N, CA, C and O atoms as a MOPAC input file, in Angstrom:
PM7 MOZYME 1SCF
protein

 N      7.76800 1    -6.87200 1   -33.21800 1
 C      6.68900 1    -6.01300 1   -33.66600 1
 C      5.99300 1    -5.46000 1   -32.43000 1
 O      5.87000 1    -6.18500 1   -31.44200 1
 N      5.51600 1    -4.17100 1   -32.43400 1
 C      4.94600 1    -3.66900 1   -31.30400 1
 C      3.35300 1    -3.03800 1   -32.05400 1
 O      2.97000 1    -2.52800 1   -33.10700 1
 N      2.79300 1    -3.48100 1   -30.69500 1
 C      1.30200 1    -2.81000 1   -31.66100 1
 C      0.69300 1    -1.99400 1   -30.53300 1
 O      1.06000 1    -2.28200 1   -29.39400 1
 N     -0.07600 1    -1.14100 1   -30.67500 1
 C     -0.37100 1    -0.05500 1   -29.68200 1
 C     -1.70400 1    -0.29500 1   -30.01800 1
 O     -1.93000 1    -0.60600 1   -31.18800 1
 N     -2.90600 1    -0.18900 1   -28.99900 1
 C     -4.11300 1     0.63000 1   -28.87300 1
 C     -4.80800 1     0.68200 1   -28.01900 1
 O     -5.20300 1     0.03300 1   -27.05100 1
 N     -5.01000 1     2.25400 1   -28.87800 1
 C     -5.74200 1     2.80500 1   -27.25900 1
 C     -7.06100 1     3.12300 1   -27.40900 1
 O     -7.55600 1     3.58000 1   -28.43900 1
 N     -7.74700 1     2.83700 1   -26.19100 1
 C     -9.19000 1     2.87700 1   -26.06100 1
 C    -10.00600 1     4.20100 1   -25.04700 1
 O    -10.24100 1     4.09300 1   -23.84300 1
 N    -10.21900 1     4.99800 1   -25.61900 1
 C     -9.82400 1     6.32500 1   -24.44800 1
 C     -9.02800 1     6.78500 1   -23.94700 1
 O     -8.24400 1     7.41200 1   -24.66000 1
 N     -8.75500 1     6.74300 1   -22.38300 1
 C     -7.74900 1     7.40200 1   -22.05800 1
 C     -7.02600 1     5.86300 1   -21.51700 1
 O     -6.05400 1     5.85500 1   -20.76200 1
 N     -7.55300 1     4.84400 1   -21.93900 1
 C     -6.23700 1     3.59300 1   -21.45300 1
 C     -5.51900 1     2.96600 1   -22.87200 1
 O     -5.91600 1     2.47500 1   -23.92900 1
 N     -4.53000 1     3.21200 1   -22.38600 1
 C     -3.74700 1     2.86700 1   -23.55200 1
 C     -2.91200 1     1.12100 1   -23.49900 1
 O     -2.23200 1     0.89000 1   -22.49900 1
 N     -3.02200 1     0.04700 1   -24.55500 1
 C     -2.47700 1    -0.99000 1   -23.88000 1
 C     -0.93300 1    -0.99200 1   -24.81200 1
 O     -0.98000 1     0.08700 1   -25.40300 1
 N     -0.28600 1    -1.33400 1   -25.00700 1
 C      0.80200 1    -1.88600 1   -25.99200 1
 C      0.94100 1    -3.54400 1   -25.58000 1
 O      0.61900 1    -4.05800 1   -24.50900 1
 N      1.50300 1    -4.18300 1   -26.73600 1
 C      1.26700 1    -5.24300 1   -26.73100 1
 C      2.41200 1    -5.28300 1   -27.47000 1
 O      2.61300 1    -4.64200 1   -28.50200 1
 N      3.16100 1    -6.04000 1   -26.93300 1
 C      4.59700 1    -6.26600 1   -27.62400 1
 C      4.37800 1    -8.11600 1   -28.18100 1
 O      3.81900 1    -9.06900 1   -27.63700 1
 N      5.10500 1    -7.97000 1   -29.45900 1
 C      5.02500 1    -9.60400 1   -30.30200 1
 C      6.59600 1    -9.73900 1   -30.65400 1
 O      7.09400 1    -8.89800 1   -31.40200 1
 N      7.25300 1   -10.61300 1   -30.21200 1
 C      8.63900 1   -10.75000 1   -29.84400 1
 C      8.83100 1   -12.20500 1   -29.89600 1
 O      8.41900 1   -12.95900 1   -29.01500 1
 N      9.75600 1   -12.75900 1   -31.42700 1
 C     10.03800 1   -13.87400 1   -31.39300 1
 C     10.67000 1   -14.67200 1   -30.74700 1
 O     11.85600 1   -14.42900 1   -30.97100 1
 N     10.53200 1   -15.92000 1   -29.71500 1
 C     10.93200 1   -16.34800 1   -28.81300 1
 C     12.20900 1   -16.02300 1   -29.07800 1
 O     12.55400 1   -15.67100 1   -30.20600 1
 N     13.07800 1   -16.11300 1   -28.01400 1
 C     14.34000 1   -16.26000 1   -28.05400 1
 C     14.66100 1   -16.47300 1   -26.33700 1
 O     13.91100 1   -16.66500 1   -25.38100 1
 N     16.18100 1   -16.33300 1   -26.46800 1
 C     16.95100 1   -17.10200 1   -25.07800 1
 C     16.90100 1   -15.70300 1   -23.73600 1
 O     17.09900 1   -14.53000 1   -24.05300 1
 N     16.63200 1   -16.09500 1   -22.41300 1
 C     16.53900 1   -14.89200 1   -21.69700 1
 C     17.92100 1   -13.96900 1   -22.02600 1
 O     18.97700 1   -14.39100 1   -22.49700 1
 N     17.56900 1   -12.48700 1   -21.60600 1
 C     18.46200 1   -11.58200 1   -21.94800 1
 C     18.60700 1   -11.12800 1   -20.92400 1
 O     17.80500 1   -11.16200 1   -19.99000 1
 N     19.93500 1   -10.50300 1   -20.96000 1
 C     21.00000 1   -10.14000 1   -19.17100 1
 C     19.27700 1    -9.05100 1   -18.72000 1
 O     18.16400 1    -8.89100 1   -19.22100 1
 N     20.02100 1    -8.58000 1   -17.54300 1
 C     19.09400 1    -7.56200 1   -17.39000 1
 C     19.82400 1    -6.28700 1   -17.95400 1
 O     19.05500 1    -5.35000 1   -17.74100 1
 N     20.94700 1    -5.83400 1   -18.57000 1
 C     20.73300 1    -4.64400 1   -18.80200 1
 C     20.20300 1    -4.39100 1   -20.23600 1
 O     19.76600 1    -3.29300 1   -20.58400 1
 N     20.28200 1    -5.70200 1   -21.21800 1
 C     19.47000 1    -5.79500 1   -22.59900 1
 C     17.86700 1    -5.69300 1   -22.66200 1
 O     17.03500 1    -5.22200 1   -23.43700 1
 N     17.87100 1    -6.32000 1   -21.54800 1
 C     15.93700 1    -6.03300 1   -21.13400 1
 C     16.06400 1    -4.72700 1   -20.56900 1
 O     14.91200 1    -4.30700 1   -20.46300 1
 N     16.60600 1    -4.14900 1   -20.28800 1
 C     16.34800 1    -2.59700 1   -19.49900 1
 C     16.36200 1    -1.87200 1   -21.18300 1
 O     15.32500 1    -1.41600 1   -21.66600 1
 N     17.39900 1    -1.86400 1   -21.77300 1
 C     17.56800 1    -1.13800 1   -23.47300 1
 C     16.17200 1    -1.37300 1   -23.65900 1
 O     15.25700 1    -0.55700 1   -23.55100 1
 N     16.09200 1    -3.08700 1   -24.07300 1
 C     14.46300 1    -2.83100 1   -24.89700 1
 C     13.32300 1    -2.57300 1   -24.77500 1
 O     12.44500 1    -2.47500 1   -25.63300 1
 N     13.27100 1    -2.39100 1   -23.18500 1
 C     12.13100 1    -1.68200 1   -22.48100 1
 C     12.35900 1    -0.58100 1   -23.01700 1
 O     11.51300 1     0.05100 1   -23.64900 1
 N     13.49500 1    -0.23200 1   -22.83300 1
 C     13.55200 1     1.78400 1   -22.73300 1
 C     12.85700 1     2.09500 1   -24.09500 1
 O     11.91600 1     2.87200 1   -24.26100 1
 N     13.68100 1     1.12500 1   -25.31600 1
 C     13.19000 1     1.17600 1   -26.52200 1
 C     12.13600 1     1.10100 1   -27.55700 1
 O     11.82000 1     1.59100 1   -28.64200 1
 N     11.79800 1     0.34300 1   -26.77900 1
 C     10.06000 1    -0.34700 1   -26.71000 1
 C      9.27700 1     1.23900 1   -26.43300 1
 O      8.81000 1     2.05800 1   -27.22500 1
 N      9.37000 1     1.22300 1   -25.15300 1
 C      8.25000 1     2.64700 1   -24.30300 1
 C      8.65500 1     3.69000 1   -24.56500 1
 O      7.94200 1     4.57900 1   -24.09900 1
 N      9.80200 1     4.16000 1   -25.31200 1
 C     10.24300 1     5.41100 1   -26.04100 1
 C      9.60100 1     5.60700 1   -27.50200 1
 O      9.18600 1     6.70500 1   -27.87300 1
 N      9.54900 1     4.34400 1   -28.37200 1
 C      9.42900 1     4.49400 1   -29.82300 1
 C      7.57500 1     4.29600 1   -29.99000 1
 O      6.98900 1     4.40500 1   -31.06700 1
 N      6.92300 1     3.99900 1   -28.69800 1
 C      5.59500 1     3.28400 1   -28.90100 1
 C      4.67600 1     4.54700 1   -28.53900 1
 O      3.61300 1     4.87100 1   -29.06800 1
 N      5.35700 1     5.16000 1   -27.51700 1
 C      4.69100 1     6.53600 1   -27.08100 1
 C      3.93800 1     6.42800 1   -26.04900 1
 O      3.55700 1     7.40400 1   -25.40200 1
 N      3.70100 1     5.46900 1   -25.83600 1
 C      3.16000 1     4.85900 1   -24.04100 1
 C      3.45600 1     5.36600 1   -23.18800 1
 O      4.68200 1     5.42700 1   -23.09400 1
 N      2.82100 1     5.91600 1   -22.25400 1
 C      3.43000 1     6.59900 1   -21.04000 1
 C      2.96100 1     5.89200 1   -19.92200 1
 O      3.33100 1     6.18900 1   -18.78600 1
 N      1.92400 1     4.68800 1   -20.22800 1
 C      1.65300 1     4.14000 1   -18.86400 1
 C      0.47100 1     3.11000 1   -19.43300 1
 O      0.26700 1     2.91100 1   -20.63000 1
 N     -0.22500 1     2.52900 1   -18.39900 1
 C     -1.21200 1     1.38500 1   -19.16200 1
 C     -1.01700 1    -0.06000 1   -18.91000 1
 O     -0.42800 1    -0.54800 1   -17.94600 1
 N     -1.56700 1    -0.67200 1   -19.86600 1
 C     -1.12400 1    -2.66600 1   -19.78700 1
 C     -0.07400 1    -2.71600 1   -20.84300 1
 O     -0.01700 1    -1.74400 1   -21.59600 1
 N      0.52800 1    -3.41700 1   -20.96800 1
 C      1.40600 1    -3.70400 1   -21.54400 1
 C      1.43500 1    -5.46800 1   -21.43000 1
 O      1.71500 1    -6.24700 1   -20.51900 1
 N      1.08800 1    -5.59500 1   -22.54600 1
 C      0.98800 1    -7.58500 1   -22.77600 1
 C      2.26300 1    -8.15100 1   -23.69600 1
 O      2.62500 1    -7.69800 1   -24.78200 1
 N      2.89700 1    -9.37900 1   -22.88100 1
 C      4.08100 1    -9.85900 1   -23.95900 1
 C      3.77200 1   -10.98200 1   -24.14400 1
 O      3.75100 1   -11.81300 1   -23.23600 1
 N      3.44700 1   -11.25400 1   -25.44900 1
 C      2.80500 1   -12.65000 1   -26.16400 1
 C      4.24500 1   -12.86000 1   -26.49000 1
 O      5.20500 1   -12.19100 1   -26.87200 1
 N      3.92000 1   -14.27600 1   -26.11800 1
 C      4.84500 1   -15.37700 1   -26.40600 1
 C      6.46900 1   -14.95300 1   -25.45100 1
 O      7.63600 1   -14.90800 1   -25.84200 1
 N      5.91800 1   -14.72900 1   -24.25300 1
 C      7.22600 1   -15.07600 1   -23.64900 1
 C      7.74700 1   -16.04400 1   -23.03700 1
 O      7.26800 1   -16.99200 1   -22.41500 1
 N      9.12100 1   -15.60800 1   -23.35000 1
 C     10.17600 1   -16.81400 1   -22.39200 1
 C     10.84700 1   -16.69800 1   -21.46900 1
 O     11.23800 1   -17.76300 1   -20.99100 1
 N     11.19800 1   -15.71000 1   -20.93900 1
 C     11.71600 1   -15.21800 1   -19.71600 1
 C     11.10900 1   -14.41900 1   -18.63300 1
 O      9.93600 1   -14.51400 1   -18.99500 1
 N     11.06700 1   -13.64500 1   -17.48500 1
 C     10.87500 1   -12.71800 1   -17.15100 1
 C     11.66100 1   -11.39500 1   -17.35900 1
 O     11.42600 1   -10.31200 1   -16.82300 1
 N     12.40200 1   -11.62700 1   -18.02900 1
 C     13.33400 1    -9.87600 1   -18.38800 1
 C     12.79500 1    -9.23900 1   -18.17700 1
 O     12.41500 1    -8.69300 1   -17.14200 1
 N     12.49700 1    -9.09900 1   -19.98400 1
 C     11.61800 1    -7.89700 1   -20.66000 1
 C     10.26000 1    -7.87400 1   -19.90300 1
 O     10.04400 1    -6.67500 1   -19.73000 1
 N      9.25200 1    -8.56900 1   -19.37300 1
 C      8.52500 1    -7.84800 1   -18.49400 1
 C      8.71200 1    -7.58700 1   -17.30800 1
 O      7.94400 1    -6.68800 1   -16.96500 1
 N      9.46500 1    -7.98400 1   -16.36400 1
 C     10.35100 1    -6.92700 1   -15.54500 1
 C     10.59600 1    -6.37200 1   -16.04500 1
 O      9.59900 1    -6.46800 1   -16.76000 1
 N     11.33100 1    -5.40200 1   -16.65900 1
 C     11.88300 1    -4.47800 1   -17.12600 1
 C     11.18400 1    -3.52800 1   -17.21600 1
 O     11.56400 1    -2.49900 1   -16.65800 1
 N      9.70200 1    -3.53100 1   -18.07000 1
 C      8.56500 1    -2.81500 1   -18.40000 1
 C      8.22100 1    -2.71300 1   -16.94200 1
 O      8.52700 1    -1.62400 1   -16.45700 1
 N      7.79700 1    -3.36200 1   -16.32000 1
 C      7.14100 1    -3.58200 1   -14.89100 1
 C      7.83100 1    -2.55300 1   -13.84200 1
 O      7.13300 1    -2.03300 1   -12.97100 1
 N      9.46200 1    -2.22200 1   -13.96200 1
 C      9.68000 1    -1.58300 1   -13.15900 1
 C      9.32300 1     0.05400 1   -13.56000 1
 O      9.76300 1     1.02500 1   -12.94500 1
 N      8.73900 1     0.08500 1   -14.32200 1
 C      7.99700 1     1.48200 1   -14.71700 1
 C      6.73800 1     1.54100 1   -13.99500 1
 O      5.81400 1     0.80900 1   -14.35000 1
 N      6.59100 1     2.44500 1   -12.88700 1
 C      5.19500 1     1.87900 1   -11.90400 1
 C      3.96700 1     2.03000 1   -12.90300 1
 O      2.87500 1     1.49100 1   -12.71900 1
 N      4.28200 1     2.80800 1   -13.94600 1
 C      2.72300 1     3.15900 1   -14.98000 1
 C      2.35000 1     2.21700 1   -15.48700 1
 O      1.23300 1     2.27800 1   -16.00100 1
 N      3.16300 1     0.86000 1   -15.57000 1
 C      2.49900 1    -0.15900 1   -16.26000 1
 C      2.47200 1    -1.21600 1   -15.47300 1
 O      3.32200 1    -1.46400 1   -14.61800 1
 N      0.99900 1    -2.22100 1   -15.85500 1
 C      0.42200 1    -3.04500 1   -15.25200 1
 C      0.82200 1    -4.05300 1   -16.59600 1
 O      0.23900 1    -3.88800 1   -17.66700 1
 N      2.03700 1    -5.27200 1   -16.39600 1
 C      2.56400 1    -6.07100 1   -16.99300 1
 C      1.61400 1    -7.53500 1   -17.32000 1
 O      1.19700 1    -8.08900 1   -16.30300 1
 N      1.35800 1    -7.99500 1   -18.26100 1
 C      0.57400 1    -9.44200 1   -18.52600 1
 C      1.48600 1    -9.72400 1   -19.59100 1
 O      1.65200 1    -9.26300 1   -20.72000 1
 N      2.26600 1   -11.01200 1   -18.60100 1
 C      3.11000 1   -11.83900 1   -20.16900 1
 C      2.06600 1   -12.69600 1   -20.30100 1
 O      1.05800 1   -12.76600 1   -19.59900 1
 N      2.48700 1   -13.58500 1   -21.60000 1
 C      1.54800 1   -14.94300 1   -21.73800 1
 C      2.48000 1   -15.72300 1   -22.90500 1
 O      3.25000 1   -15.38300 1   -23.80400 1
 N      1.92900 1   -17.00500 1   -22.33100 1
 C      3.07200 1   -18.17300 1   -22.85800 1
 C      2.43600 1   -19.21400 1   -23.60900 1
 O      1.34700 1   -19.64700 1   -23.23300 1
 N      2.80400 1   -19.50300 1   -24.27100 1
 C      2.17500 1   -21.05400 1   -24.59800 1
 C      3.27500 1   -22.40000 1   -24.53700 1
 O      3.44200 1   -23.45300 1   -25.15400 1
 N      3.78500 1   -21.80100 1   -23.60600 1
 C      4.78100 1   -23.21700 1   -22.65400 1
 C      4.28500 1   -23.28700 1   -21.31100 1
 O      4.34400 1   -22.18600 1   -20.76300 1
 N      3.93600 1   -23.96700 1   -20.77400 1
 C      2.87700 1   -24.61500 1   -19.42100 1
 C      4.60700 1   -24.64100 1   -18.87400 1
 O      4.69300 1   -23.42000 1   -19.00200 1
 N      5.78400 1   -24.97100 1   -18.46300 1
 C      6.79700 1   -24.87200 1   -18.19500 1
 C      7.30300 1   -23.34000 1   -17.72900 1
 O      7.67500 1   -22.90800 1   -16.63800 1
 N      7.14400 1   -22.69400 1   -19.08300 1
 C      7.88400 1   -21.23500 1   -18.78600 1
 C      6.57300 1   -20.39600 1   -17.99500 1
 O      6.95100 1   -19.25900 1   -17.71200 1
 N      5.51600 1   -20.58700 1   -17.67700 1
 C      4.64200 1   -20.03800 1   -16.96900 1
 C      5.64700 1   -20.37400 1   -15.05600 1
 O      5.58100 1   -19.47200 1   -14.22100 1
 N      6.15700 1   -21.23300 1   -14.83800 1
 C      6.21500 1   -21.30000 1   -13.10400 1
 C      8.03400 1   -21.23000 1   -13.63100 1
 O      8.67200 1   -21.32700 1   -12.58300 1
 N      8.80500 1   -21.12900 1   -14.57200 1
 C      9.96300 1   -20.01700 1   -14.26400 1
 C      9.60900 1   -18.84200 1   -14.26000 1
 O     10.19500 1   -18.29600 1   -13.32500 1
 N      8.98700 1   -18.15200 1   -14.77400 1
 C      8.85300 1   -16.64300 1   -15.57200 1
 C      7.78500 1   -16.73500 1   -13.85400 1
 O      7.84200 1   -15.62600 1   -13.32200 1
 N      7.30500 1   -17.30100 1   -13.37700 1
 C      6.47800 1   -16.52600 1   -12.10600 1
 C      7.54600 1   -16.59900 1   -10.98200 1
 O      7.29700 1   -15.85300 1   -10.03600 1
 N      8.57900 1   -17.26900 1   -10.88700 1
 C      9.62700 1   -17.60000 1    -9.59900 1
 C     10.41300 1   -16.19700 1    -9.82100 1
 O     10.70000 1   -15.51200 1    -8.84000 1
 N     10.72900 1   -15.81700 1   -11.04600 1
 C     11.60900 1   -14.78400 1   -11.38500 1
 C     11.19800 1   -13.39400 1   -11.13400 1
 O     11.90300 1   -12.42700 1   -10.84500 1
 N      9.53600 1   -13.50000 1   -11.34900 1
 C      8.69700 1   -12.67300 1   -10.91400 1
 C      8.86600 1   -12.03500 1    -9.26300 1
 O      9.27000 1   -10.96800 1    -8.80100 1
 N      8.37800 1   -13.18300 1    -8.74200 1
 C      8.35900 1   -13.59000 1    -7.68600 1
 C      9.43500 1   -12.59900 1    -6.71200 1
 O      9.23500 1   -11.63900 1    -5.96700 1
 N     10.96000 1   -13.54000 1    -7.23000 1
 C     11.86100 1   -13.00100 1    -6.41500 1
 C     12.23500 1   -11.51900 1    -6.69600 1
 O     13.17100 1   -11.13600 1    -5.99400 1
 N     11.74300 1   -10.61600 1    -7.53200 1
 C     12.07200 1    -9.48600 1    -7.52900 1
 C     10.64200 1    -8.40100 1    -6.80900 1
 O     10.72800 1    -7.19500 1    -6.57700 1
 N      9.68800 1    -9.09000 1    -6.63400 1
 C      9.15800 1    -8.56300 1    -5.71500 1
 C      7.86200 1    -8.08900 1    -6.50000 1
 O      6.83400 1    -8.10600 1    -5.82200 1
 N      7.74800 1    -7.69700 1    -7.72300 1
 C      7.04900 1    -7.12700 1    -8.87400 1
 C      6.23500 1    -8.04900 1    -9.21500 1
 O      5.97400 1    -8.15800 1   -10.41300 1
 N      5.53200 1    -9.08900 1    -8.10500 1
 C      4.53900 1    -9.92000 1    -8.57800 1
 C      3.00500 1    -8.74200 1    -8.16400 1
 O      2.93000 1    -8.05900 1    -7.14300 1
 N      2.00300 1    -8.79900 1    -9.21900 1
 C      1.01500 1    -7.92600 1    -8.95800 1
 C      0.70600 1    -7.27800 1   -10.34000 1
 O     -0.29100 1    -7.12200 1   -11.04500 1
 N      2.10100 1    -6.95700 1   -10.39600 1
 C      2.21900 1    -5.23300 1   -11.19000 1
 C      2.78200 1    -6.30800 1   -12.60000 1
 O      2.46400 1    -5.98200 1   -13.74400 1
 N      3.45100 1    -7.31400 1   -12.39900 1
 C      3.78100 1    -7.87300 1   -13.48000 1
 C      3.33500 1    -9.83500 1   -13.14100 1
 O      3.60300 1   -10.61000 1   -12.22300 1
 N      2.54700 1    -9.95500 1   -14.46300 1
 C      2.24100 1   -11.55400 1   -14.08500 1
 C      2.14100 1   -11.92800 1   -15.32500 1
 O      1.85000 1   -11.06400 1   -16.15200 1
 N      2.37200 1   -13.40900 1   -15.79000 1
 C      2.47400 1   -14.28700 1   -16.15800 1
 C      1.40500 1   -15.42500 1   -16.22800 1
 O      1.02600 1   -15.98900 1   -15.20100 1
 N      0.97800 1   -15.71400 1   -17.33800 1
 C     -0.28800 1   -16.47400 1   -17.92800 1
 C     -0.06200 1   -17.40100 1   -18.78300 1
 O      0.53400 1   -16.95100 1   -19.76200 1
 N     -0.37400 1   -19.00000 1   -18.86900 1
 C     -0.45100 1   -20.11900 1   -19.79400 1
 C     -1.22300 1   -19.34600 1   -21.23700 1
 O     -2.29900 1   -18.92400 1   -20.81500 1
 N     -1.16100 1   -19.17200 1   -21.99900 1
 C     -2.19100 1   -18.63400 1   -23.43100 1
 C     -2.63700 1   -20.26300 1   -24.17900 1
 O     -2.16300 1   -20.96400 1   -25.07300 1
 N     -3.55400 1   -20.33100 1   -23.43900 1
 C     -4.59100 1   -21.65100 1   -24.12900 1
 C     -5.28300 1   -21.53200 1   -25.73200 1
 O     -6.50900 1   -21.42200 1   -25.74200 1
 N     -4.73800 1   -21.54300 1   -26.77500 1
 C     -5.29400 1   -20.84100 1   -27.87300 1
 C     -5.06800 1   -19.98200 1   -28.43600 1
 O     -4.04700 1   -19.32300 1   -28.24000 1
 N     -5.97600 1   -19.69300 1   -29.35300 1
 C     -5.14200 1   -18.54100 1   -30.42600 1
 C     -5.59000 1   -17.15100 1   -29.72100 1
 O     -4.91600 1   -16.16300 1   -30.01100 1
 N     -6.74600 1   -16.98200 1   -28.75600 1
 C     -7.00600 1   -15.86300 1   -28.51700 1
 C     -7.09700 1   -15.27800 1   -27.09500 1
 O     -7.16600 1   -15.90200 1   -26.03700 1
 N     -7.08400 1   -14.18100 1   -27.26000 1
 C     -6.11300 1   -13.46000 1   -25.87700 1
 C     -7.26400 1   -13.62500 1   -24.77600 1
 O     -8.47100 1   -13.55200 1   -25.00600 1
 N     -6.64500 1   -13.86700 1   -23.50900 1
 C     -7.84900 1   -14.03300 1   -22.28800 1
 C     -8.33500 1   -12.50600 1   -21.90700 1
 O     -8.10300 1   -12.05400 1   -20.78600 1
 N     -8.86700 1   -11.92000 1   -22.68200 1
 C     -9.49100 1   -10.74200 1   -22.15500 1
 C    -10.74400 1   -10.72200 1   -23.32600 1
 O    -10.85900 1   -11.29300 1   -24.41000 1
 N    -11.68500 1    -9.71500 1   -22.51500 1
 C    -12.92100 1    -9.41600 1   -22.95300 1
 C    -13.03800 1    -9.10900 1   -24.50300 1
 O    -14.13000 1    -8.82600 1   -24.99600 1

């Protein structure tokens, strides 16, 4: 499920994506493309609740318009998903967060 909104001129998408097993990188490149084609986003935050890999936000991330926030509720997949980060260089632009609770760490 993808949910969009925008608040002026910043737009966030927020992708909700049932866990599943990491995907190659060229399946995370498709569902990025697919994702930011069908959502209408051209740039912004982009948040992935409930992830398990770093793919799919790499993937999004290598689009310089977006400023990537995964979030996990595995204390585990928080320091893979940041090493993976890490080694592709896209730490900044794309990061990775423990989700303590039902509700999102922003204002």
């Amino acid at each position: 499920m993808i949910g969009l909104l925008k608040l002026g001129t910043l737009a966030a998408l927020v992708i909700l994506l049932a866990p599943s097993s990491a995907m190659s990188g060229t399946e995370a490149s498709r569902t990025a493309h697919t994702i930011l084609s069908e959502s209408g986003v051209r740039g912004g935050i982009a948040v992935h609740l409930g992830c398990t890999s770093a793919d799919l936000p790499i993937a999004i991330g290598s689009d310089e318009k977006f400023l990537v926030h995964a979030l996990t509720h595995d204390r585990s997949t928080v320091d893979a998903v940041r090493r993976q980060i890490d080694a592709t260089r896209q730490a900044g632009s794309v990061s990775v967060e423990f989700l303590d609770g039902a509700t999102l760490p922003y204002v």
